[in-house]
Tab-separated table of C-alpha atoms in Angstrom:
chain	number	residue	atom	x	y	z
A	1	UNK	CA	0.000	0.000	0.000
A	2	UNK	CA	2.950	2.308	0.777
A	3	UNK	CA	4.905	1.318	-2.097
A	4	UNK	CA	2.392	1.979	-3.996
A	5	UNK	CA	1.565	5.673	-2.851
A	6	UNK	CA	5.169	6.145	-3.403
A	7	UNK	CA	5.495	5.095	-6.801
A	8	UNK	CA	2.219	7.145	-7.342
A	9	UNK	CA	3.855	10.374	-6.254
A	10	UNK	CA	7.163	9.502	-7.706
A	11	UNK	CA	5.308	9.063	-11.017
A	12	UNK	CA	3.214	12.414	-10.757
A	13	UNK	CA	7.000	14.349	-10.218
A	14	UNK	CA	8.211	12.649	-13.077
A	15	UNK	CA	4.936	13.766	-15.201
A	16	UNK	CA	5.088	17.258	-13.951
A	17	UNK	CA	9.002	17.417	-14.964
A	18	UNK	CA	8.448	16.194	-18.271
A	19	UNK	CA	5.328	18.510	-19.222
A	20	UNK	CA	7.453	21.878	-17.416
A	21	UNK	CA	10.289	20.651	-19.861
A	22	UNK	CA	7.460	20.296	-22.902
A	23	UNK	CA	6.211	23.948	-22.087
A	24	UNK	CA	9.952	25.380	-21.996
A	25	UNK	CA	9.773	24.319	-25.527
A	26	UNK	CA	7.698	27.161	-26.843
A	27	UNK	CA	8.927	30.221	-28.328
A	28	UNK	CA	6.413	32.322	-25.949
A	29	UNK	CA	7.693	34.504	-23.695
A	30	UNK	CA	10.276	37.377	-23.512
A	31	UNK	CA	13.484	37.122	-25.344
A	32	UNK	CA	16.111	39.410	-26.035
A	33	UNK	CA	17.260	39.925	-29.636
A	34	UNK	CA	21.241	40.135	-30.555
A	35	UNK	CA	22.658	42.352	-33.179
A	36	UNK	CA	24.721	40.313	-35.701
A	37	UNK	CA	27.485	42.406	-35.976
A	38	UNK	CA	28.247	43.103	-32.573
A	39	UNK	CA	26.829	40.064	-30.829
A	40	UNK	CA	25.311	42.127	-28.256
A	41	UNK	CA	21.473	42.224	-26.886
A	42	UNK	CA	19.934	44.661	-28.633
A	43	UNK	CA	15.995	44.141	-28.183
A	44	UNK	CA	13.750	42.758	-25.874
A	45	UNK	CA	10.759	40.637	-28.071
A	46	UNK	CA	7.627	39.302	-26.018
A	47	UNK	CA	6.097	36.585	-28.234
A	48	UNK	CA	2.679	35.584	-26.888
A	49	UNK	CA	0.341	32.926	-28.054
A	50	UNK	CA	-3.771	33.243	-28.967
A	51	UNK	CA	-5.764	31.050	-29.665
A	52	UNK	CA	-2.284	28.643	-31.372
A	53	UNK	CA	-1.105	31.411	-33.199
A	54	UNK	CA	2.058	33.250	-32.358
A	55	UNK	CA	3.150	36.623	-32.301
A	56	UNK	CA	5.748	39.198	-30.651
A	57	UNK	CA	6.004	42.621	-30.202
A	58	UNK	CA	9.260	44.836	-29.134
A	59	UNK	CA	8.989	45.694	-25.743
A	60	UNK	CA	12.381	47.411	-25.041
A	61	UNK	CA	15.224	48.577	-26.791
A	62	UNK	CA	18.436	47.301	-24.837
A	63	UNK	CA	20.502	50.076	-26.472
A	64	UNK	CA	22.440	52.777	-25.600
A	65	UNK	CA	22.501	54.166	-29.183
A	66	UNK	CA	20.948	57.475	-29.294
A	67	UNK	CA	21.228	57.490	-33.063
A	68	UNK	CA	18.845	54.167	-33.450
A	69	UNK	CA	15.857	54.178	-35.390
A	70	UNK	CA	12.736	55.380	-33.312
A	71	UNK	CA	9.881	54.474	-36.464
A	72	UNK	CA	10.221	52.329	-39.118
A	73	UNK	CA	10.299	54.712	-42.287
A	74	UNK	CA	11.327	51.673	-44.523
A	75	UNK	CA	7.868	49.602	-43.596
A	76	UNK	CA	5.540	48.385	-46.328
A	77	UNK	CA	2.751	48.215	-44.579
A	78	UNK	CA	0.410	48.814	-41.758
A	79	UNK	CA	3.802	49.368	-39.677
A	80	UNK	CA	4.864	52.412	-41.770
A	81	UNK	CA	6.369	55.408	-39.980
A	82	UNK	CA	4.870	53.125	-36.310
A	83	UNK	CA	7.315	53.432	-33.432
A	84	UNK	CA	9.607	50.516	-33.211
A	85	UNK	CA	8.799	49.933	-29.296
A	86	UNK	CA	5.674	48.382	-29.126
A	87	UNK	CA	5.635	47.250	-32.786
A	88	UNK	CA	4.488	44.001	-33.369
A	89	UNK	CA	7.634	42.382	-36.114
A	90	UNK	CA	6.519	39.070	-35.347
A	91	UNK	CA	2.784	37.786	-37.345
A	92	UNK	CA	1.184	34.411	-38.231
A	93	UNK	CA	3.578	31.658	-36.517
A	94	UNK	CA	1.982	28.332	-35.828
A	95	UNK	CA	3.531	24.692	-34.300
A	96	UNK	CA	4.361	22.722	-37.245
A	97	UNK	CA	6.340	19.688	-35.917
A	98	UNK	CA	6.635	17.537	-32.588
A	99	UNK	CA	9.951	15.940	-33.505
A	100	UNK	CA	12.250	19.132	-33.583
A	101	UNK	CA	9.564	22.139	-32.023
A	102	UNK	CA	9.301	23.661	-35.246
A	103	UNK	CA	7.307	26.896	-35.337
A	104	UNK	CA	6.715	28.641	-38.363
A	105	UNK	CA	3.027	28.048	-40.535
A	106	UNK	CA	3.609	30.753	-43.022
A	107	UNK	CA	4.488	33.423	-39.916
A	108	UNK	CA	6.634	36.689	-40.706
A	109	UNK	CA	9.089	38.684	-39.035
A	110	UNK	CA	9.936	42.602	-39.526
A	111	UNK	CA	13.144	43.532	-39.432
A	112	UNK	CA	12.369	47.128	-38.410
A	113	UNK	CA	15.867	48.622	-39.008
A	114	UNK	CA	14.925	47.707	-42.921
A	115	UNK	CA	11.783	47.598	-43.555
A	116	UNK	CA	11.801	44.028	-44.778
A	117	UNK	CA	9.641	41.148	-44.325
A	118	UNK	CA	10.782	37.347	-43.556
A	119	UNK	CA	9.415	34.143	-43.576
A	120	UNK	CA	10.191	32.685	-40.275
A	121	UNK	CA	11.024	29.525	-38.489
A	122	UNK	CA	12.112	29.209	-34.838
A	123	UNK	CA	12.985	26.749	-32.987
A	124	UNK	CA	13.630	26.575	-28.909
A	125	UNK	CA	17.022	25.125	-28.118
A	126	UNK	CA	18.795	23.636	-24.790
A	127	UNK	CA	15.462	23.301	-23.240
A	128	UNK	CA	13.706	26.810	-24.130
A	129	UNK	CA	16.884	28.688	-22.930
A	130	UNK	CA	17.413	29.431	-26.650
A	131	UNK	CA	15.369	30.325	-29.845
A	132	UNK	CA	16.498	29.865	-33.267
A	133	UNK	CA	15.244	32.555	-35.473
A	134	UNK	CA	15.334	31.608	-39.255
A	135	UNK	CA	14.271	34.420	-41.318
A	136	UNK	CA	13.618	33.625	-45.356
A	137	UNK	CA	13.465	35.727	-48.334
A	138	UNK	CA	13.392	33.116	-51.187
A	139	UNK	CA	16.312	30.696	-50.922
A	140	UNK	CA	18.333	33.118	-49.042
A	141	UNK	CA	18.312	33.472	-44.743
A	142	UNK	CA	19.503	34.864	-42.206
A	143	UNK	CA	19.610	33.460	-38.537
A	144	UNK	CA	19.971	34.630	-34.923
A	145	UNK	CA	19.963	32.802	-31.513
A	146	UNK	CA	17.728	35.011	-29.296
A	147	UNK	CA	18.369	34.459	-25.172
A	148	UNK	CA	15.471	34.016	-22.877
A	149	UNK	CA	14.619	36.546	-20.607
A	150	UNK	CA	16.505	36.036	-17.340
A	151	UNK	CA	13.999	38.674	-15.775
A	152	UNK	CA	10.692	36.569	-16.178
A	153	UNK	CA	9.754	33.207	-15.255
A	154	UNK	CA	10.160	29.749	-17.428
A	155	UNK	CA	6.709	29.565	-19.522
């Protein structure tokens, strides 16, 4: 009877391990963006899920550059001439695969520095501590390894 309460619990930590693990492995929450040339944070992204589709919005600027773009004069669309905190650069991403936590579904990402438009995958790495960002024009990509948060909780 003992035993048996035992393995019960030990079972139910094991089960609650394994799904805290599972929910690391979403791109949602905040992340913080690293310039490519520099290899230094230069955003902070909060990607937030509704109803299974994902998007993210700049939250902060982690700059000290007082010559950095404040709008995004080079946007296409709805985001014209919009001010780049609070901007929403990341539309449309859905779960796609269970075998290597793709996320992508035809989503976008804005790179508001440039106006332009990317198809996107991402994928969490080293157990959500990490999120591949794959942006595609065409055959042609470009990829960054955003850092989560350290400021906010695990998802």
């Amino acid at each position: 009877m003992m035993n048996t309460r035992i393995l019960k619990t030990l079972l139910g930590l094991v089960l609650m391990a394994a799904g805290s693990s599972f929910a690391q492995m979403t791109p949602v929450g905040t992340w913080h963006s690293i310039d490519d040339k520099t290899g230094e944070a230069k955003a902070e992204i909060q990607i937030i899920d509704k109803e299974g589709v994902l998007s993210g919005r700049v939250v902060k600027s982690l700059r000290n550059d007082p010559n950095a773009k404040k709008t995004c004069e080079d946007c296409k669309d709805d985001r014209k001439g919009q001010t780049i905190i609070g901007m929403e650069i990341i539309r449309g991403v859905k779960f796609e695969s269970s075998s290597e936590f793709l996320w992508a579904g035809g989503g976008k990402i804005l790179d508001p520095e440039n106006g332009k438009e990317y198809t996107l995958k991402m994928v969490p790495q080293e157990g959500g501590k990490k999120l591949q960002v794959r942006g595609y024009i065409g055959p042609f990509y470009r990829t960054q390894t955003w850092l989560r948060s350290q400021s906010q909780g695990q998802p």
